[in-house]
Short mmCIF file of C-alpha atoms in Angstrom, two decimals:
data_model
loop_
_atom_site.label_atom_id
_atom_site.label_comp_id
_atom_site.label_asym_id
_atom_site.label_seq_id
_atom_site.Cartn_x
_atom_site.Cartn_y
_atom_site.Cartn_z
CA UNK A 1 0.00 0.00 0.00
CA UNK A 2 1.49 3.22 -1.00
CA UNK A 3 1.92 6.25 1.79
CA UNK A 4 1.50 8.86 -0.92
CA UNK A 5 4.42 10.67 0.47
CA UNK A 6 6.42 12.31 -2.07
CA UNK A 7 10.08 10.60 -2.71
CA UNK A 8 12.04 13.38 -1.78
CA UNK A 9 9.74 13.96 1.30
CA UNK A 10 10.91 10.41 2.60
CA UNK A 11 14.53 11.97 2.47
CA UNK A 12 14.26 14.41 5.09
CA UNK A 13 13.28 12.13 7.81
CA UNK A 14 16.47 11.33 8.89
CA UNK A 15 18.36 13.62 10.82
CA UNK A 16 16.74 16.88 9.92
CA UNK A 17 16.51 18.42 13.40
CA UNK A 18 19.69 20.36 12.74
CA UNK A 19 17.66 22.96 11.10
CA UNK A 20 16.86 24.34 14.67
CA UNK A 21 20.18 25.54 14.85
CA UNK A 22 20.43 29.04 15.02
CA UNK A 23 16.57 30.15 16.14
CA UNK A 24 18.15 31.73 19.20
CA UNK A 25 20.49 33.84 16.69
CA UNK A 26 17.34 35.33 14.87
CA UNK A 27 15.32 35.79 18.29
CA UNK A 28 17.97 37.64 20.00
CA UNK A 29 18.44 40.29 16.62
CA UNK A 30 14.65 41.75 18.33
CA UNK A 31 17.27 43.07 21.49
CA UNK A 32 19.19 44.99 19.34
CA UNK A 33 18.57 48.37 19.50
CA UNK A 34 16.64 50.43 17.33
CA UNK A 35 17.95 53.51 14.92
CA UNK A 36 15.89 56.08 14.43
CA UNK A 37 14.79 54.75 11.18
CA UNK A 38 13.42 51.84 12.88
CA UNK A 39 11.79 53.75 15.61
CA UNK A 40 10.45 55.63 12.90
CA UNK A 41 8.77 52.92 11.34
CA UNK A 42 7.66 51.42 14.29
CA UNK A 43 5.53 55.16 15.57
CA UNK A 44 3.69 55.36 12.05
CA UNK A 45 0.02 55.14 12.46
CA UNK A 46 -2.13 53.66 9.44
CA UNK A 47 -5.63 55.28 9.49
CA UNK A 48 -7.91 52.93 10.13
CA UNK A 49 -10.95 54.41 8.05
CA UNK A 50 -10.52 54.78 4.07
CA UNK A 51 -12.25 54.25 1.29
CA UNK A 52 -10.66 50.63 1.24
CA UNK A 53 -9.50 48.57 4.55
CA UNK A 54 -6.07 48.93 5.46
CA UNK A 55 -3.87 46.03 5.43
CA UNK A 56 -4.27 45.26 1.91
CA UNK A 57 -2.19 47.96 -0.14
CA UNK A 58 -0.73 48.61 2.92
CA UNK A 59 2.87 48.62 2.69
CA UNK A 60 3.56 45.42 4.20
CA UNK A 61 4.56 45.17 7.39
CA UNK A 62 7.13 43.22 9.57
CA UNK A 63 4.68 40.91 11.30
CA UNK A 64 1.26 39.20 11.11
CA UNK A 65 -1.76 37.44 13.54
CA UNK A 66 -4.39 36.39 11.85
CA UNK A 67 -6.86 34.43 13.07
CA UNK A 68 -10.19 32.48 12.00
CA UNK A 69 -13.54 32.92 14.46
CA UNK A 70 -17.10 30.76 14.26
CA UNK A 71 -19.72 33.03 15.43
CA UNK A 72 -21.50 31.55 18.49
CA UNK A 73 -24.07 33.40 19.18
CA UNK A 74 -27.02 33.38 17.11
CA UNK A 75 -28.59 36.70 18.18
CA UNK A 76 -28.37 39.21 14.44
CA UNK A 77 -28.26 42.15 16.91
CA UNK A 78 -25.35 40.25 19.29
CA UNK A 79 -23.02 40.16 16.56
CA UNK A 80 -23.82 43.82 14.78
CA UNK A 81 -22.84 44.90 18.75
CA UNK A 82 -20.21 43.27 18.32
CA UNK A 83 -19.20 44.49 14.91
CA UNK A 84 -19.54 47.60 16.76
CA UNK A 85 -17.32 46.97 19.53
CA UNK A 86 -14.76 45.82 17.57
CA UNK A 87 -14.65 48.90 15.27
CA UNK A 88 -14.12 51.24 18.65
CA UNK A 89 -11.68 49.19 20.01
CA UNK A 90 -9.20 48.45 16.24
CA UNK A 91 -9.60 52.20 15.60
CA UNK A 92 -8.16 52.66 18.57
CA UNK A 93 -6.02 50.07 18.82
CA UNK A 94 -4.35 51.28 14.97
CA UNK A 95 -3.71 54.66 16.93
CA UNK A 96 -1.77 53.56 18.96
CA UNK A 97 -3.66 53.39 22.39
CA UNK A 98 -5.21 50.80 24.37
CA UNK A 99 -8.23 48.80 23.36
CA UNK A 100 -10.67 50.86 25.77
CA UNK A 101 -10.05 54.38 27.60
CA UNK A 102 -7.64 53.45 31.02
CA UNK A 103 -8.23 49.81 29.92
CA UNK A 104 -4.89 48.30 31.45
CA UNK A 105 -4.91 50.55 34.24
CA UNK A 106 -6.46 53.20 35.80
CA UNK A 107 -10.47 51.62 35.67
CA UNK A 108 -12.11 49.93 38.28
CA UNK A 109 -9.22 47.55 40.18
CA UNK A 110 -11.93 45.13 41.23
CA UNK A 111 -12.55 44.05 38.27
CA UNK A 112 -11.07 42.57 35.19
CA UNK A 113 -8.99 45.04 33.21
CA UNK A 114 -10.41 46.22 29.42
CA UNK A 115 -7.16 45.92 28.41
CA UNK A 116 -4.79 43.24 28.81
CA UNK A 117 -2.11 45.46 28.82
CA UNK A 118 1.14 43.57 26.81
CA UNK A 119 1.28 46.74 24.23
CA UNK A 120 1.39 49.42 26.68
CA UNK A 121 4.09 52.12 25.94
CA UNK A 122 4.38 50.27 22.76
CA UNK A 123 3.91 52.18 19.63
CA UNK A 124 1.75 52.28 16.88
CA UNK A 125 3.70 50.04 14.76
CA UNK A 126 1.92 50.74 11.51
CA UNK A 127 -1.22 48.16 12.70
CA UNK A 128 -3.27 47.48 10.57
CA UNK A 129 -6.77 45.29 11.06
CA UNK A 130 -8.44 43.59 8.35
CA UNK A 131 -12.03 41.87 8.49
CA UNK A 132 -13.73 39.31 6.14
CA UNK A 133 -16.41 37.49 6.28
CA UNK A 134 -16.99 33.68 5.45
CA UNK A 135 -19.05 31.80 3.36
CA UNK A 136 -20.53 29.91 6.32
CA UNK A 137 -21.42 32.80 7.94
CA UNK A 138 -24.43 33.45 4.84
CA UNK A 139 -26.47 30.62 6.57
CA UNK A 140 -30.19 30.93 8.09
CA UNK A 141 -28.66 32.48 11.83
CA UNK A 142 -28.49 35.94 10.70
CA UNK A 143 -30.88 36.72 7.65
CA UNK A 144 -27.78 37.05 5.62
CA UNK A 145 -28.28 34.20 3.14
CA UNK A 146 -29.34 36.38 -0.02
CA UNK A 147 -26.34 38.71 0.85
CA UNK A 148 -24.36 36.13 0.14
CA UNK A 149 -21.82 37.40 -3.13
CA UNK A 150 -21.52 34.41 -5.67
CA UNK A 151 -18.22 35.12 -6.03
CA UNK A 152 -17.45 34.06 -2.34
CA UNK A 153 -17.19 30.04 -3.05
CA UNK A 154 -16.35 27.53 -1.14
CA UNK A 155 -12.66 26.74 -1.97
CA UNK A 156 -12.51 23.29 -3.79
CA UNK A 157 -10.09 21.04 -2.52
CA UNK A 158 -7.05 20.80 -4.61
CA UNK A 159 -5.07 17.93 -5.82
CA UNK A 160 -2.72 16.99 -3.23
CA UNK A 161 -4.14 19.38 -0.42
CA UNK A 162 -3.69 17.72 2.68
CA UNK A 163 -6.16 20.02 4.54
CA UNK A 164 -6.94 19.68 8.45
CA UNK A 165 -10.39 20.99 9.30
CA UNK A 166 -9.01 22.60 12.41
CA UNK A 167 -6.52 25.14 9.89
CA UNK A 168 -9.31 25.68 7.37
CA UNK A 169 -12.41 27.96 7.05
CA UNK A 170 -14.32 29.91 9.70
CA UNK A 171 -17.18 32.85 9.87
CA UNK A 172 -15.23 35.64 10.68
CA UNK A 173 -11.15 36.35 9.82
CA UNK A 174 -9.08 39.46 11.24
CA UNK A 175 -5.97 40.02 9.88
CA UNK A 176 -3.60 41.81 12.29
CA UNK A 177 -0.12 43.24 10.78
CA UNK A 178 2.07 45.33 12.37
CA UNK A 179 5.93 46.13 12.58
CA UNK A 180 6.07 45.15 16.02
CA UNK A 181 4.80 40.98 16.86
CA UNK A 182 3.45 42.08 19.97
CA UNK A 183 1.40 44.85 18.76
CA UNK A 184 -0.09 42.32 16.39
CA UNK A 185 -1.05 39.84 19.04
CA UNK A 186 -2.05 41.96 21.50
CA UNK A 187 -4.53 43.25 18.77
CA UNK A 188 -6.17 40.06 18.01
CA UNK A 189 -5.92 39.04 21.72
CA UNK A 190 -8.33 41.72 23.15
CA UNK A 191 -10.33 41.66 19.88
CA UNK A 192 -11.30 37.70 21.09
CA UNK A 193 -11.31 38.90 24.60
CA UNK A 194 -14.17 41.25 23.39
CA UNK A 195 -15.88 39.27 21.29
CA UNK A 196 -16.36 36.21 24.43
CA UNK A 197 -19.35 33.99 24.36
CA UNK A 198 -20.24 35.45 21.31
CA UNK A 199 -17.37 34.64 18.78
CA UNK A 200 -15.02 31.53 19.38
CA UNK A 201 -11.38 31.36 18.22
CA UNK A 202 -10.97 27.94 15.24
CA UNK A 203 -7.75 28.82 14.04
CA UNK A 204 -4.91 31.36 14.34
CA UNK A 205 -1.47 31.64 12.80
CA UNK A 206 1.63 33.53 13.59
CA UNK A 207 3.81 35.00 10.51
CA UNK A 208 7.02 36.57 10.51
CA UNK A 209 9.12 38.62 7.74
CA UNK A 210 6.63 39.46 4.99
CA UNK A 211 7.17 37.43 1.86
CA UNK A 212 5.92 39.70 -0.65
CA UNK A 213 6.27 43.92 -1.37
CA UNK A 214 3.05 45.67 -1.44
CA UNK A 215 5.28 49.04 -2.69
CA UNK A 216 7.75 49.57 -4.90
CA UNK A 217 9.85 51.92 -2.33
CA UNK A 218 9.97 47.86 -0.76
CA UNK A 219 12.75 45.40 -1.47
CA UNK A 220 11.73 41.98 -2.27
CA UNK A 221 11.86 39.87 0.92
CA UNK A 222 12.97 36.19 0.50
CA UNK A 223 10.48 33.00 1.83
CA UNK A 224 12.16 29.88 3.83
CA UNK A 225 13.29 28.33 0.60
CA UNK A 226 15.70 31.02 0.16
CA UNK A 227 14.28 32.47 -2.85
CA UNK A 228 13.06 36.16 -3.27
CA UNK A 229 9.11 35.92 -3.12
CA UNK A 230 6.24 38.27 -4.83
CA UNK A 231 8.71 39.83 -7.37
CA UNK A 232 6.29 40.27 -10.14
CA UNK A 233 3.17 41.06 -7.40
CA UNK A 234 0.89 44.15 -7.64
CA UNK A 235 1.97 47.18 -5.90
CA UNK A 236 -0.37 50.18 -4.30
CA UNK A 237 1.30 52.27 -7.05
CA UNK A 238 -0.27 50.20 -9.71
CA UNK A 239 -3.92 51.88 -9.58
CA UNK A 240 -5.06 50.18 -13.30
CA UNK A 241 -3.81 46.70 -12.26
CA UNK A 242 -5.61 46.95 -8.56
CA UNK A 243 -9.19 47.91 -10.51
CA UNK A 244 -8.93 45.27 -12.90
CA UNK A 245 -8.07 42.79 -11.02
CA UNK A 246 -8.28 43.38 -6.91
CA UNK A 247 -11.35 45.67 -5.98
CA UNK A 248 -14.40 44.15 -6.45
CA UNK A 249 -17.08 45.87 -9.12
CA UNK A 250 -19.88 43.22 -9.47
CA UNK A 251 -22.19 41.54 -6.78
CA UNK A 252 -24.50 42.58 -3.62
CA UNK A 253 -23.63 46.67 -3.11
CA UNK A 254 -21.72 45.58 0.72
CA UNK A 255 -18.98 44.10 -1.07
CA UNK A 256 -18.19 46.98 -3.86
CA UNK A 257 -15.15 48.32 -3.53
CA UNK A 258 -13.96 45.62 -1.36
CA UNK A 259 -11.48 42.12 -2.36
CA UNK A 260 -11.87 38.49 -1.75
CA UNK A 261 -8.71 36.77 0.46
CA UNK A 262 -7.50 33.44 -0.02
CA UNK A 263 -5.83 32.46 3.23
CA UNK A 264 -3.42 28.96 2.42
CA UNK A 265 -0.96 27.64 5.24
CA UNK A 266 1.70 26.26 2.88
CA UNK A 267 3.96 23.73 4.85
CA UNK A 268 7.23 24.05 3.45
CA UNK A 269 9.78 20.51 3.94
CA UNK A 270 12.97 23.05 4.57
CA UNK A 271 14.93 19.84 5.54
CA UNK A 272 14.35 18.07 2.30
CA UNK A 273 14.51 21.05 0.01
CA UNK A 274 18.36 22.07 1.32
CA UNK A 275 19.72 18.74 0.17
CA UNK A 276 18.50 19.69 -3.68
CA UNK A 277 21.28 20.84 -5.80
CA UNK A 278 20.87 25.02 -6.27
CA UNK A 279 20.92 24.21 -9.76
CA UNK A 280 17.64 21.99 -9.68
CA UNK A 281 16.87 24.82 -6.62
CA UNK A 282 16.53 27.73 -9.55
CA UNK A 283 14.88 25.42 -11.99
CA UNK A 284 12.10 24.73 -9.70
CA UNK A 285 11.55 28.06 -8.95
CA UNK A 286 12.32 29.72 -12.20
CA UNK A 287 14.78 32.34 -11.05
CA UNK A 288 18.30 32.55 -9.70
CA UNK A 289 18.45 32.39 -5.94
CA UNK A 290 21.04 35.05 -5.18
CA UNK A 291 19.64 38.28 -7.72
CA UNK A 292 16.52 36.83 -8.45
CA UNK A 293 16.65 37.01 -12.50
CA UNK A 294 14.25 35.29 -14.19
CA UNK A 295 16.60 32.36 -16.02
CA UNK A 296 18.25 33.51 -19.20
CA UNK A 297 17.76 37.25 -17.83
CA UNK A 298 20.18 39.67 -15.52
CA UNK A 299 18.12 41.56 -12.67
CA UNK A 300 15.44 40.41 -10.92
CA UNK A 301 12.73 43.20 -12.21
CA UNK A 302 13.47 41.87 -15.90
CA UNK A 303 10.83 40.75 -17.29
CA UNK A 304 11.11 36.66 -17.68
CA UNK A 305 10.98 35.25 -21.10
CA UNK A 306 8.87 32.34 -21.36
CA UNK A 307 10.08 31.17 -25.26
CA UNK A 308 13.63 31.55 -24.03
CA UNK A 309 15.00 28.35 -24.93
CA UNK A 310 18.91 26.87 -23.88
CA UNK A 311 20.30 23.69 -25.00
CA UNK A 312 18.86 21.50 -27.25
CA UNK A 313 15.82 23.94 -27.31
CA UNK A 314 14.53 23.43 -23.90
CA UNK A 315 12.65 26.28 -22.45
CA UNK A 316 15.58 28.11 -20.27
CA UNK A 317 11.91 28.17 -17.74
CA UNK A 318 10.92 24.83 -17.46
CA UNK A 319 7.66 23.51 -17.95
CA UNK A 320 6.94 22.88 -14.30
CA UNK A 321 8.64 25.77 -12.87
CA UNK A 322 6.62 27.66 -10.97
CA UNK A 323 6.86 31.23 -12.04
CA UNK A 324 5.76 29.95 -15.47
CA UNK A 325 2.61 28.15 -13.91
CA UNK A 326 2.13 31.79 -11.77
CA UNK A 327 2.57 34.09 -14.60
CA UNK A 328 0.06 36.30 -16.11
CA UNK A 329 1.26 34.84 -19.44
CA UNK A 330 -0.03 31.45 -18.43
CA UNK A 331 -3.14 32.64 -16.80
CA UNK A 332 -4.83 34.74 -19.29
CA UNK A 333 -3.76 38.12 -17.52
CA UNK A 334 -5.32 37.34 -14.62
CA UNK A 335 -3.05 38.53 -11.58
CA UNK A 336 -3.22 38.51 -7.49
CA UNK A 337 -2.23 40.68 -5.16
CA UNK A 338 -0.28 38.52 -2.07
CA UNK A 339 0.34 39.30 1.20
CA UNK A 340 2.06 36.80 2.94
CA UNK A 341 4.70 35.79 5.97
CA UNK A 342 6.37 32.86 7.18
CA UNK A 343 5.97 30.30 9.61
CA UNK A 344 7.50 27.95 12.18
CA UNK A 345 5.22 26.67 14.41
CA UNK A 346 7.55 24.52 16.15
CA UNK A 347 8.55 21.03 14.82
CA UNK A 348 6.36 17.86 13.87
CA UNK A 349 7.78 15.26 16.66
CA UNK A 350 9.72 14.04 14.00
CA UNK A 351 12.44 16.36 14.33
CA UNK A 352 11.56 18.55 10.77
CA UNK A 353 10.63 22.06 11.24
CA UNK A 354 6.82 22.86 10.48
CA UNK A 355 7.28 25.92 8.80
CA UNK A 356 6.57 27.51 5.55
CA UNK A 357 4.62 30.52 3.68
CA UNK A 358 0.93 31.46 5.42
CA UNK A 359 -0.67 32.57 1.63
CA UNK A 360 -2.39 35.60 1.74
CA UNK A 361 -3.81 36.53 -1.59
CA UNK A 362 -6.57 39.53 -2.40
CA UNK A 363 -8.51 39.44 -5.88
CA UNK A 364 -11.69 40.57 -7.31
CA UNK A 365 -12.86 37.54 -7.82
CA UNK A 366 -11.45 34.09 -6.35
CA UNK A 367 -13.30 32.03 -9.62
CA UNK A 368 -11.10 34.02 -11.85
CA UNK A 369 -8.04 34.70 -10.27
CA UNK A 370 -6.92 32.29 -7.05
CA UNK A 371 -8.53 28.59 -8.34
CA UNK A 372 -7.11 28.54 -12.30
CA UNK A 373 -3.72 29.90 -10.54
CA UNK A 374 -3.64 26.98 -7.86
CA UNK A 375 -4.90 24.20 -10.29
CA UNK A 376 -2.00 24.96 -12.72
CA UNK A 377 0.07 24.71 -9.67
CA UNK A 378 -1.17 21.71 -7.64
CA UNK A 379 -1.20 19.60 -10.86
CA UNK A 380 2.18 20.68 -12.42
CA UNK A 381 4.20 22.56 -10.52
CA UNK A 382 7.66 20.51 -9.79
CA UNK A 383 7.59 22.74 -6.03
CA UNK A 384 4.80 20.58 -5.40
CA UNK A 385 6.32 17.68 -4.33
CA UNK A 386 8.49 19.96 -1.37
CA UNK A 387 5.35 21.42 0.12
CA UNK A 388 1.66 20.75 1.02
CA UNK A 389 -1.18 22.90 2.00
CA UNK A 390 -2.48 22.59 5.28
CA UNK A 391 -4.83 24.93 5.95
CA UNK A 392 -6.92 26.62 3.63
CA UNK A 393 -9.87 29.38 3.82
CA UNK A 394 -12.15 32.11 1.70
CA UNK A 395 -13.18 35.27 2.83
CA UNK A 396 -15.03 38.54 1.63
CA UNK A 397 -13.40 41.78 2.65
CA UNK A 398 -15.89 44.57 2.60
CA UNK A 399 -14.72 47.83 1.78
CA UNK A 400 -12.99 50.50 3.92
CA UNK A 401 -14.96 52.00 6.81
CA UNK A 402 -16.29 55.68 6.51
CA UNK A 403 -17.04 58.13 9.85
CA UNK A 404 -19.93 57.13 11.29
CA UNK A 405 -20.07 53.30 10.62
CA UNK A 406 -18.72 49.71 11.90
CA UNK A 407 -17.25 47.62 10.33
CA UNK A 408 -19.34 45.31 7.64
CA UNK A 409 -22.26 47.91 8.52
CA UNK A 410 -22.87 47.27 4.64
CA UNK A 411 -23.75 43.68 4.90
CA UNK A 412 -26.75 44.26 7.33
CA UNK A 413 -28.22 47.21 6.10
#
């Protein structure tokens, strides 16, 4: 009976806790201390209201908590109060202060504190909090079942997912990023704190070191395979390629103006992947590892070449490489706009790190943009058989939040 477990997956179980070494290292770089650049950085304040929700052509921050909620209440007015508790306590929680006035300290010392208190005389950090909405929220509970956008599917399972329930889907998502970890976390901590007995926690996930650049003034940041991630992704500066392809123009009024997010925990096998020749490396991905050129080009902002062709007049980008499977070019111009981090959560009991990429990916319409993308992929790309998706979740992101309303007032209007 076969284990369906990849060949070169069966490889890495030997001997592979060595990739711990070093995790210390990285920890201890947070001590250092800051320049002013850095302190800088870590003061600016993203508005929270906009014509579009921050933390999606934001530029992308340092550090991510995003985390999954089922809704457990089944009162319609419950959860707009809470809609409307949350909205107090993110605006002022992207400003830089505590979730409610003299929450930590300072209220009423009998009783619990309003704030938990972890971020205080911690800055701003450029926070930003996202909401989006489920498909399984548009059931009978609410009286939202003809709100309901078409567009917002139920992700099919792809082949070779290896989904666990308990890492997938959910009612509610906020996405917390910030330039400080803390600030992130202690954003999504007293959001759940608020939302108690109404709104229960199904999945979270920690990311570190952004994998993609949401802004040209950005330098490409590199993912755990070494690689330099999100080269070719959309930037806030490209207005055109954001309407045609990331806001959303079509459906029920509440989610105009708004996106669709993909959320994908990618498990990456680290210890199997840094036994593979760099050679074989850059023709899996498609690029060199230390510029990031597309093969057969220079710098990594030239454009690749697809009919390129090398010895014996195979394509220079192979086949099954995956920035030929990702590309525009292969996809009928559709495009995404990502927004991803790392991972390690740890290791697996077998001694392998579990770590990898936590997918974040906007577009106007997940039909047309995420599923072609990830069929190519799961059924051709050669990266395939060094990583498997865990997790995996679908989300409608209303648009921005104007003076005088909550958040997702739209959708229950």
């Amino acid at each position: 009976m076969t284990t369906g477990v990849p060949r070169r997956r069966l490889l890495g179980f030997a001997g592979a806790g060595v990739a711990l070494a070093g995790a210390g290292a990285a920890a201890g770089a947070f001590a250092t201390k800051q320049s002013p650049e850095v302190e800088n950085v870590a003061a600016a304040k993203v508005p929270f209201r906009g014509e579009v929700q921050a933390g999606i052509t934001t530029p992308a921050q340092d550090h991510m908590h995003f985390v999954a909620l089922d809704v457990k209440t089944t009162s319609r007015d419950e959860l707009i109060d809470l809609l409307k508790q949350w909205t107090v306590a993110a605006e002022r929680m992207t400003a830089g202060q505590e979730a409610a006035e003299n929450g930590a300290v300072g209220g009423n010392a009998a009783a619990p504190p309003k704030d938990t208190g972890e971020a205080l005389d911690l800055p701003a950090s450029a926070l930003t909090l996202t909401i989006g909405f489920g498909p399984s929220l548009f059931d009978d509970r609410f009286g939202l079942k003809d709100k309901r956008p078409e567009a917002l599917i139920d992700l099919p399972r792809f082949p070779q997912d290896q989904l666990d329930p308990l890492r997938s889907n959910g009612d509610i998502c906020i996405q917390a990023c910030a330039n400080d970890p803390q600030v992130a976390v202690h954003a999504i901590r007293n959001l759940v704190r608020i939302g108690f007995g109404r709104v229960a926690v199904r999945w979270s996930q920690l990311g570190f070191g952004r994998t993609s650049s949401t802004t040209r003034s950005q330098v490409t940041p590199r993912n755990m395979f070494g690689f330099k991630d999100g080269t070719r992704n959309i930037k806030a500066e490209d207005t055109d390629l954001l309407r045609d392809h990331v806001w959303v123009t079509e459906g029920p009024e509440w989610i105009r103006g708004g996106t669709y997010l993909v959320a994908r925990r990618i498990r990456m096998h680290i210890e199997i992947w840094d036994r593979t020749s760099l050679t074989e490396q850059e023709q899996i991905i498609g690029r060199t590892k230390g510029e990031g050129a597309p093969l057969g080009q220079q710098k990594e902002f030239d454009e690749p070449d697809l009919h390129v062709r090398g010895a014996g007049g195979v394509p220079l980008i192979g086949e099954t490489s995956h920035i030929r499977l990702a590309s525009a070019e292969s996809l009928n111009g559709v495009r995404i706009l990502r927004r991803g981090y790392n991972f390690t959560d740890g290791s697996d009991g077998l001694g392998h790190l579990d770590a990898g990429l936590f997918f974040l990916g906007f577009s106007r319409d997940s039909r047309t943009h995420y599923v072609p993308m990830q069929q190519a992929l799961s059924t051709k790309d050669k990266m395939m058989e060094y990583v498997e998706h865990t997790g995996s979740a679908h989300f409608a992101v209303p648009p921005g939040v104007k003076e005088g309303e909550f958040w997702g007032q739209g959708l229950f209007r």
